[in-house]
PDB file of C-alpha atoms in Angstrom:
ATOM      1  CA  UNK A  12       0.000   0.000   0.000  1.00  0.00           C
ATOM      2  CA  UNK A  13       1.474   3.206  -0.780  1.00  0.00           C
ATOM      3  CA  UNK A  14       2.263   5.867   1.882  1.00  0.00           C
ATOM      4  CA  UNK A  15      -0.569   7.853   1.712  1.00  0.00           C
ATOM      5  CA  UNK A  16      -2.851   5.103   2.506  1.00  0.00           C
ATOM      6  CA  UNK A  17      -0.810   3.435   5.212  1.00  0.00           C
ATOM      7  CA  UNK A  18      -1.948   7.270   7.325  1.00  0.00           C
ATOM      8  CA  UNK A  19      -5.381   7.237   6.770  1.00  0.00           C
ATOM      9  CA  UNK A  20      -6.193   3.248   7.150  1.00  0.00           C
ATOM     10  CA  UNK A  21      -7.667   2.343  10.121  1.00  0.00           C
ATOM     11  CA  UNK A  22      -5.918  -0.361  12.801  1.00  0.00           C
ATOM     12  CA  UNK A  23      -7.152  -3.776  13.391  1.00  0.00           C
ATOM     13  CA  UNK A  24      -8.499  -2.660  16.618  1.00  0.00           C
ATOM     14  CA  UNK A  25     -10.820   0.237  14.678  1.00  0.00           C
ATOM     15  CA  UNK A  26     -11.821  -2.570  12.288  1.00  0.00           C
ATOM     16  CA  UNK A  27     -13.077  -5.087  14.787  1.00  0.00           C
ATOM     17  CA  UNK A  28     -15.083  -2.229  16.545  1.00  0.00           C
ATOM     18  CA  UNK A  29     -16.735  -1.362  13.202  1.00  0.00           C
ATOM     19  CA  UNK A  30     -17.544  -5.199  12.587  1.00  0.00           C
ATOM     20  CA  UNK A  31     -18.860  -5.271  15.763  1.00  0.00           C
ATOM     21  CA  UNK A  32     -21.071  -2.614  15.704  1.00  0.00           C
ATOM     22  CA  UNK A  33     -23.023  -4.662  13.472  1.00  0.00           C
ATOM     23  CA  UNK A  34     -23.546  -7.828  15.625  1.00  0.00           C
ATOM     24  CA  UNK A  35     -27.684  -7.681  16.670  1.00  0.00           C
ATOM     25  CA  UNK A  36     -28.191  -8.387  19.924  1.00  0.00           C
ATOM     26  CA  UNK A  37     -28.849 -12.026  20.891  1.00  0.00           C
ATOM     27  CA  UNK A  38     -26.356 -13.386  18.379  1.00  0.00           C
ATOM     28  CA  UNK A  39     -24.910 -16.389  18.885  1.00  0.00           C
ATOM     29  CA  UNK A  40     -21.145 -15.864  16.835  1.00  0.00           C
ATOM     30  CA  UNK A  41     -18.245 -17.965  15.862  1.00  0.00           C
ATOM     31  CA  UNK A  42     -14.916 -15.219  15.882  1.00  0.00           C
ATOM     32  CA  UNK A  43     -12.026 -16.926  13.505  1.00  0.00           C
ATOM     33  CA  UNK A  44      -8.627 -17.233  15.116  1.00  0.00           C
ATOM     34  CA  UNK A  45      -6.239 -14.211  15.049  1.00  0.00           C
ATOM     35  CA  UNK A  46      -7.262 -10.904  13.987  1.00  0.00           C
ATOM     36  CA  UNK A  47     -11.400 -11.541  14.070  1.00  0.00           C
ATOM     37  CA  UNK A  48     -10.943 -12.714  18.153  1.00  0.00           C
ATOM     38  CA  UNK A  49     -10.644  -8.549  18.724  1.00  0.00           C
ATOM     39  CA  UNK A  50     -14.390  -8.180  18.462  1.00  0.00           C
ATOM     40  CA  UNK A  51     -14.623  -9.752  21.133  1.00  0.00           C
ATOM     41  CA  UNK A  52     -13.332  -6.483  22.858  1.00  0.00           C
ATOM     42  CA  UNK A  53     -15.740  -4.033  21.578  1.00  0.00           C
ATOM     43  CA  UNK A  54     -18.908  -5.502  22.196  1.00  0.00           C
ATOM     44  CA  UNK A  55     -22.262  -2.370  21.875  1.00  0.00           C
ATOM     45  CA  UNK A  56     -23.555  -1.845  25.405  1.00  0.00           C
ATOM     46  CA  UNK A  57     -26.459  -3.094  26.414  1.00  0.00           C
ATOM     47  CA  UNK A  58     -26.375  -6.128  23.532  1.00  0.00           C
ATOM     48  CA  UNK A  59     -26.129  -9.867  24.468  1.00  0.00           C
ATOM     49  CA  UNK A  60     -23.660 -11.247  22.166  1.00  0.00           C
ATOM     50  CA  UNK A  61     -23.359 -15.297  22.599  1.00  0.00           C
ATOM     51  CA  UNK A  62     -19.743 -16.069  21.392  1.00  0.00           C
ATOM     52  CA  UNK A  63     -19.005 -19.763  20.531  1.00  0.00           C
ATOM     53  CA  UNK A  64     -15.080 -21.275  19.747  1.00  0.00           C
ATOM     54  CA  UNK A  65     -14.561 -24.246  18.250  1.00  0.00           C
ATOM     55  CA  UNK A  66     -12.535 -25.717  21.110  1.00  0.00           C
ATOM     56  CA  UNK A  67     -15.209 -26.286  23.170  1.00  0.00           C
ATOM     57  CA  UNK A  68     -16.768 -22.834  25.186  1.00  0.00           C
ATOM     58  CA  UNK A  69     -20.407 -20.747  24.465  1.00  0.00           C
ATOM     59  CA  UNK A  70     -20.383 -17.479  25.978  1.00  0.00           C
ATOM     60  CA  UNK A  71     -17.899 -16.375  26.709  1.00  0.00           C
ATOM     61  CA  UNK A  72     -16.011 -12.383  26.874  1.00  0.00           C
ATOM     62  CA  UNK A  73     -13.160 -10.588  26.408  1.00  0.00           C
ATOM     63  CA  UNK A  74      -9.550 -10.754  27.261  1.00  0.00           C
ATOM     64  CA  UNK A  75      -9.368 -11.052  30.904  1.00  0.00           C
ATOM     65  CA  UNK A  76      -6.631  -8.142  32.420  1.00  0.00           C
ATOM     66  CA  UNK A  77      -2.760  -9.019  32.339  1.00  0.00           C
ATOM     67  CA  UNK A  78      -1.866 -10.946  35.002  1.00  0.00           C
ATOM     68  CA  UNK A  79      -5.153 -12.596  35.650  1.00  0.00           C
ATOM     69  CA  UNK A  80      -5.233 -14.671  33.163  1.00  0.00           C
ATOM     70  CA  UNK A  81      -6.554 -18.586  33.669  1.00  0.00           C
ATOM     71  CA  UNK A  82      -4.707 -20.176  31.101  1.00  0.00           C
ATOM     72  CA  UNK A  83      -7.426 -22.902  31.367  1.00  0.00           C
ATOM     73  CA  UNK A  84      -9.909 -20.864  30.081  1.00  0.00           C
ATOM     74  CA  UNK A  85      -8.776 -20.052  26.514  1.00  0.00           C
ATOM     75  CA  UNK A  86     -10.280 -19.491  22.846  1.00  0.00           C
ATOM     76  CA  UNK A  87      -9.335 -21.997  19.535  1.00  0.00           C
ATOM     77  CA  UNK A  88      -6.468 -20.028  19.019  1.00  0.00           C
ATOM     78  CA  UNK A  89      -5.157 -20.227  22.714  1.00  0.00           C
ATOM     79  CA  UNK A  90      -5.837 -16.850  23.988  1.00  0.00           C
ATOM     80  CA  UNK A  91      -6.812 -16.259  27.321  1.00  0.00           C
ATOM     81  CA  UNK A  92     -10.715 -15.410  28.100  1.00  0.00           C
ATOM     82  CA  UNK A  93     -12.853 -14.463  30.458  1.00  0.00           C
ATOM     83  CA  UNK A  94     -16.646 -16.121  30.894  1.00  0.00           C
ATOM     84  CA  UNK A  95     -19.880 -14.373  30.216  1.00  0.00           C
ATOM     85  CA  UNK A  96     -22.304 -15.803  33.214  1.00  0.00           C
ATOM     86  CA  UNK A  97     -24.459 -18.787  31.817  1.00  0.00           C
ATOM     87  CA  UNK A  98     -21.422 -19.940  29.787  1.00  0.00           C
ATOM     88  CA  UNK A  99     -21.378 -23.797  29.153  1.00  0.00           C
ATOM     89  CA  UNK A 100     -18.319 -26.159  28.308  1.00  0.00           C
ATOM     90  CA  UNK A 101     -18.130 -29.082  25.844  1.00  0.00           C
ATOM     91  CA  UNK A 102     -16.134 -31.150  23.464  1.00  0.00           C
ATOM     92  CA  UNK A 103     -15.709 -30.562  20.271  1.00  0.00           C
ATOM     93  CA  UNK A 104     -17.836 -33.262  18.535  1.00  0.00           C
ATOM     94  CA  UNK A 105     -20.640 -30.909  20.804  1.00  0.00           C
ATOM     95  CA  UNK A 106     -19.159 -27.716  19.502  1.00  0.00           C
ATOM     96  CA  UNK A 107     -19.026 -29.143  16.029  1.00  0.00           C
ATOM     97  CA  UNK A 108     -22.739 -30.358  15.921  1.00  0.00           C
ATOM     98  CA  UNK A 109     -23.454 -26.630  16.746  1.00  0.00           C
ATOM     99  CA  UNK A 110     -21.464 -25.543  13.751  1.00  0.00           C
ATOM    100  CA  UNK A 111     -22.987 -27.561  11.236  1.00  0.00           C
ATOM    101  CA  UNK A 112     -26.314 -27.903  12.973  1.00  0.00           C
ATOM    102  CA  UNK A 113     -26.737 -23.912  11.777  1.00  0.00           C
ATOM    103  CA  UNK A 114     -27.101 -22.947  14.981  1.00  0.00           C
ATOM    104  CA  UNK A 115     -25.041 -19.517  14.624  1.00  0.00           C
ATOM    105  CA  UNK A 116     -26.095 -16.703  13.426  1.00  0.00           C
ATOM    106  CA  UNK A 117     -23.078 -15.390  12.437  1.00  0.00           C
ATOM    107  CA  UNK A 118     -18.611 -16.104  11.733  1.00  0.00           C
ATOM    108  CA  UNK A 119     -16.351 -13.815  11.140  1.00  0.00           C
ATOM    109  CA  UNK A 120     -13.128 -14.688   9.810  1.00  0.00           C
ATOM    110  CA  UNK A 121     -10.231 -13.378   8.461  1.00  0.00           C
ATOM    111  CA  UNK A 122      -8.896 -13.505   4.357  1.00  0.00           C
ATOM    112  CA  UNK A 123      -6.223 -13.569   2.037  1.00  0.00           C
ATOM    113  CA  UNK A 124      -8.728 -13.461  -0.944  1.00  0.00           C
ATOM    114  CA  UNK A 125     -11.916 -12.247  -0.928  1.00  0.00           C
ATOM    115  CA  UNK A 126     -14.339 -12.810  -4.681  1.00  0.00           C
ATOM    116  CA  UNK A 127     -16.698 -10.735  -5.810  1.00  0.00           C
ATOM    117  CA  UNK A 128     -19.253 -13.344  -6.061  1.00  0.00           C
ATOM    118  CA  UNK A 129     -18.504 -13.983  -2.570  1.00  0.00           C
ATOM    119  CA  UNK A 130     -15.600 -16.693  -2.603  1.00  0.00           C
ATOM    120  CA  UNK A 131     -13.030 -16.950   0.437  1.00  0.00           C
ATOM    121  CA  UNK A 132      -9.582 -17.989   0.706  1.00  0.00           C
ATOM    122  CA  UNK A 133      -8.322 -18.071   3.718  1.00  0.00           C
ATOM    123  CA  UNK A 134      -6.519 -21.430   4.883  1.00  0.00           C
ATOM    124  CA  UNK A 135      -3.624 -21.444   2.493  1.00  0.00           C
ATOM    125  CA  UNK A 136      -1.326 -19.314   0.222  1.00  0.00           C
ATOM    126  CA  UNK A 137      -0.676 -22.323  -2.313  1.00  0.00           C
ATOM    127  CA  UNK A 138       2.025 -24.769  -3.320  1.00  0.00           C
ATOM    128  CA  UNK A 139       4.623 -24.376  -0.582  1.00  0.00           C
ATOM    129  CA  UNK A 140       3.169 -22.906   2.217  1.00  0.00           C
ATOM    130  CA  UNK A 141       1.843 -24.229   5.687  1.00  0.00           C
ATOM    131  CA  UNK A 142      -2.079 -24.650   5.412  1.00  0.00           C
ATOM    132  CA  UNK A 143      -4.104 -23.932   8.775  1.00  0.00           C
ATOM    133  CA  UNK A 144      -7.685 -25.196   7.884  1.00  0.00           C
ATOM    134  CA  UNK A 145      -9.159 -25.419  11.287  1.00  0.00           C
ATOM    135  CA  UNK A 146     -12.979 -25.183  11.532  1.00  0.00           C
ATOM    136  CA  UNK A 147     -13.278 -22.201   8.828  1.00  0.00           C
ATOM    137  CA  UNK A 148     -14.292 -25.027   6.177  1.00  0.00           C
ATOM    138  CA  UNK A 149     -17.314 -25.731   8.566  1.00  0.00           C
ATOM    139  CA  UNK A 150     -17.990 -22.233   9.978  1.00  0.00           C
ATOM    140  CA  UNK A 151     -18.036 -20.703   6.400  1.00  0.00           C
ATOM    141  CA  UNK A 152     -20.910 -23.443   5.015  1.00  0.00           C
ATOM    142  CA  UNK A 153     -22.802 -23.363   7.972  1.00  0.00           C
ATOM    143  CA  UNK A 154     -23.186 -20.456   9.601  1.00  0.00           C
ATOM    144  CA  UNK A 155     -25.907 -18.135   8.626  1.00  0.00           C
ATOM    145  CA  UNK A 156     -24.158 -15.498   8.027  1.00  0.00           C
ATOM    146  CA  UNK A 157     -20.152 -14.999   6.981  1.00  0.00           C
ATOM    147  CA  UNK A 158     -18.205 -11.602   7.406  1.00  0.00           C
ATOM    148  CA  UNK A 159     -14.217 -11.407   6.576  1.00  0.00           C
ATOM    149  CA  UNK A 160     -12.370  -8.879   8.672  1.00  0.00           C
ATOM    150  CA  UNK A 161      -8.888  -7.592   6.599  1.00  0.00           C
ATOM    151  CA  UNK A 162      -6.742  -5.035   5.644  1.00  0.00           C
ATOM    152  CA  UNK A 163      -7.603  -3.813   1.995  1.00  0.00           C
ATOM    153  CA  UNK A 164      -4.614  -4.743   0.561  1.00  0.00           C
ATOM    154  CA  UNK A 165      -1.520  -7.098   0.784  1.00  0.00           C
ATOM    155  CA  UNK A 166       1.425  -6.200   2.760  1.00  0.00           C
ATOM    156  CA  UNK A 167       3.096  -6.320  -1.027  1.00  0.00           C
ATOM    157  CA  UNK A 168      -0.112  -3.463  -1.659  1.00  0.00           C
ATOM    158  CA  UNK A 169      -2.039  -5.790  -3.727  1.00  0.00           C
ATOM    159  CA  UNK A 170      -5.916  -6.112  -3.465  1.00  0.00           C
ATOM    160  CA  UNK A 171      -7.307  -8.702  -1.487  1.00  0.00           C
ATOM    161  CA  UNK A 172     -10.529  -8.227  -2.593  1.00  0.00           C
ATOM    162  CA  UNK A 173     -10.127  -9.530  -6.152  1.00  0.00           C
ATOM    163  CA  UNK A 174     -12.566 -10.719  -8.999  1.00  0.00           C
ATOM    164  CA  UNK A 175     -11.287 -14.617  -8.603  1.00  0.00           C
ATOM    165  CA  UNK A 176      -9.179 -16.127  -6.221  1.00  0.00           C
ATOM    166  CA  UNK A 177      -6.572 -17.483  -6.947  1.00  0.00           C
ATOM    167  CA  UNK A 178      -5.462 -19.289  -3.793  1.00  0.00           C
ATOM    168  CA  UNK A 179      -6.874 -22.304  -2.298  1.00  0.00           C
ATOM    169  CA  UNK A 180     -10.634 -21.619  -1.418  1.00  0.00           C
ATOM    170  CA  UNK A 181     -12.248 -22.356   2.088  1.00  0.00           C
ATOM    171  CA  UNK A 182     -15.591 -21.869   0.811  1.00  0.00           C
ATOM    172  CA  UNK A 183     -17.719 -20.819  -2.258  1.00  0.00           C
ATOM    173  CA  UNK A 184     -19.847 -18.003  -2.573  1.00  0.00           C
ATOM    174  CA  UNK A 185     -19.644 -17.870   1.258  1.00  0.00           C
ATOM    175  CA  UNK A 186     -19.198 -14.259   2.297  1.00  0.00           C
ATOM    176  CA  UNK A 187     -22.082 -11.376   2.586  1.00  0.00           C
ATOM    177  CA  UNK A 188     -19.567  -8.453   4.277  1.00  0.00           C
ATOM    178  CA  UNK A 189     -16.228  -7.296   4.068  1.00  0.00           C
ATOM    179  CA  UNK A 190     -15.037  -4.890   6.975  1.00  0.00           C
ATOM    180  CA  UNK A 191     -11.479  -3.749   5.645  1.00  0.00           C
ATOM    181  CA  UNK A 192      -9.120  -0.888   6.317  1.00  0.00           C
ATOM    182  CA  UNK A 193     -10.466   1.669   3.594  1.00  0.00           C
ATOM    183  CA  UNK A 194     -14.474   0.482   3.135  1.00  0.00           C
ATOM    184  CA  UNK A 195     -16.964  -1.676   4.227  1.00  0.00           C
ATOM    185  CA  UNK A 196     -17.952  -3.599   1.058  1.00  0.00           C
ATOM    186  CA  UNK A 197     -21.416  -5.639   0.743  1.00  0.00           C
ATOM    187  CA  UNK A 198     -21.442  -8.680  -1.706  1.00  0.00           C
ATOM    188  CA  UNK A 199     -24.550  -8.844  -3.611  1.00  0.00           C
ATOM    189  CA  UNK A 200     -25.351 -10.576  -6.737  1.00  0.00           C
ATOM    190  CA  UNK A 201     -22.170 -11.613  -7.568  1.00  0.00           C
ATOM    191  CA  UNK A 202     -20.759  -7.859  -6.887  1.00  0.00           C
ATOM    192  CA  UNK A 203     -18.766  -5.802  -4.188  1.00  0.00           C
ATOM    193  CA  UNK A 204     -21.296  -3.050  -3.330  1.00  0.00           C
ATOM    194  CA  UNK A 205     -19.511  -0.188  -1.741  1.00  0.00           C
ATOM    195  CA  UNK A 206     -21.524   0.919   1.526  1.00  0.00           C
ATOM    196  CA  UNK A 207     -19.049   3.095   3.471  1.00  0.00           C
ATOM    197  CA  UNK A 208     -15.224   4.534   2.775  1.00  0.00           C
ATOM    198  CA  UNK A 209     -13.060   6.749   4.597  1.00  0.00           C
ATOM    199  CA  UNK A 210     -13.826  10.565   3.818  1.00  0.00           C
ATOM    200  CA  UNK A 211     -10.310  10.885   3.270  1.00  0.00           C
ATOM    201  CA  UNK A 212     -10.388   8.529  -0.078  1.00  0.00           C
ATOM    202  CA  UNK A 213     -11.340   9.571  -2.803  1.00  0.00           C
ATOM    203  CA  UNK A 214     -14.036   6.535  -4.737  1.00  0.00           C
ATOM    204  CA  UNK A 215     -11.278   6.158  -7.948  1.00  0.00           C
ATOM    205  CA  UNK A 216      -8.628   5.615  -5.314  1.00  0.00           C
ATOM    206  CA  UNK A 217      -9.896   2.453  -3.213  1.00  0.00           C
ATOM    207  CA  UNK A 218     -10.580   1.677  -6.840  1.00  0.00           C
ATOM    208  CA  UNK A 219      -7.309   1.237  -7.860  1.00  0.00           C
ATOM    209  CA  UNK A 220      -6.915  -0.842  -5.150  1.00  0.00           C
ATOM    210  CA  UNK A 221      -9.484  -3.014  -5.386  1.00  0.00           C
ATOM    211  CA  UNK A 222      -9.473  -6.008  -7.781  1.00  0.00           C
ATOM    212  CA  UNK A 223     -12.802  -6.128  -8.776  1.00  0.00           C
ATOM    213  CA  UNK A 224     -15.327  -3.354  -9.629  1.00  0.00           C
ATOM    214  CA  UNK A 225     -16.977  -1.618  -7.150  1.00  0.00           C
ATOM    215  CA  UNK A 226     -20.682  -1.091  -7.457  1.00  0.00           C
ATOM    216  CA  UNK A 227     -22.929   1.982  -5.830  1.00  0.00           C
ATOM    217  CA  UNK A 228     -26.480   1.028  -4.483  1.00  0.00           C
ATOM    218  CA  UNK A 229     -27.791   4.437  -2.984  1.00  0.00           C
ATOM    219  CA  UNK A 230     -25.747   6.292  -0.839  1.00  0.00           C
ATOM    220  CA  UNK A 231     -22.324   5.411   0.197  1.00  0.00           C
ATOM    221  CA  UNK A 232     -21.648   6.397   4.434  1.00  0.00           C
ATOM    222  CA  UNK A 233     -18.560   7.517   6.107  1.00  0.00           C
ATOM    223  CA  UNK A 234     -16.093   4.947   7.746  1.00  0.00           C
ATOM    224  CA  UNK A 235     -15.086   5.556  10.974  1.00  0.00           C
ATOM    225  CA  UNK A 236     -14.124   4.551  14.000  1.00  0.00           C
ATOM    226  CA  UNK A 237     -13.116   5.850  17.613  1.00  0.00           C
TER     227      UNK A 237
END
């Protein structure tokens, strides 16, 4: 990404706060390992969120305070975490059955590749690398809804939301919303629907880096984040 857009983009942190802004109260959500466990930390006031990890927990919080941490209690991708009251434990044939039982609402994971018809690649970079499927395989066909957290672009600056994908897919025509660093980007009829930028950028520049054409339905809302 060039320099200009490394100043404006927003952090990880200011992208998991916008994805969860959208969560409706009541969910019960799957957050993918890495990046998409920060939403955890930004739950809306006065909404129930039900968070479920594949490793066995329902319900439970955010990152308890350093120091206090019970490294018994810990997400799929072994961070520490507190417990929501009511929360329940189970193995992961349980936790499983949950996943592909439909029972939640909503995953959010993170991406290399993002199509515009919806596609998600997230579990490998190709010949030679180390793949990391996990439960994303499961999450992304059952769940009934699938959002990708991500920076825009590579750390090379090329766009990771792209008209095919060219690495390994986790799932077909899987995703619905794209929270990135410049936009948040709808996928609807086989398009990326632009529904909010950054005031700071200009609609030809997230263009340019964005592999796929962007499509306007109505108005088009300011990104941003605390």
């Amino acid at each position: 990404m060039n320099t200009a857009l490394e100043e404006i983009k927003l952090t990880t942190d200011q992208i998991a706060w916008r994805a969860a802004q959208d969560i409706e109260d009541g969910a019960y959500v799957n957050l993918g390992i890495g990046f998409p466990e920060k939403i955890a930390q930004f739950q809306v006031p006065g909404r129930e969120i039900v968070f479920h990890t594949e490793n066995g927990v329902l319900g439970f919080g955010g990152a308890p305070a350093a120091g206090e941490e019970d490294w018994d209690l810990i997400n799929a991708g072994k961070k520490a975490i507190t417990l929501n009251p009511g929360a329940a434990f189970f193995d992961h044939a349980n936790s499983f059955a949950m996943v592909r039982g439909g029972h939640l609402d909503l995953a959010v994971l993170g991406a290399f590749q993002v199509a515009e018809n919806g596609d998600l690649a997230n579990w490998s970079t190709g010949k030679g690398a180390v793949p990391a499927v996990g439960g994303a395989m499961d999450l992304v066909q059952s769940a009934k809804r699938v959002a990708v957290v991500t920076d825009h672009v590579t750390k090379k600056g090329d766009p990771k939301l792209v008209r095919l994908c060219s690495m390994p897919l986790t799932g077909v025509a899987c995703v619905t919303r794209v929270y990135t660093s410049l936009a948040v980007i709808d996928i609807e009829d086989g398009h990326f629907v632009l529904r909010e930028k950054l005031s700071a950028l200009s609609f030809d520049d997230l263009q340019a880096v964005t592999g796929a054409e962007l499509h306007i339905d109505g108005s088009v809302g300011e990104l941003a984040a605390p």
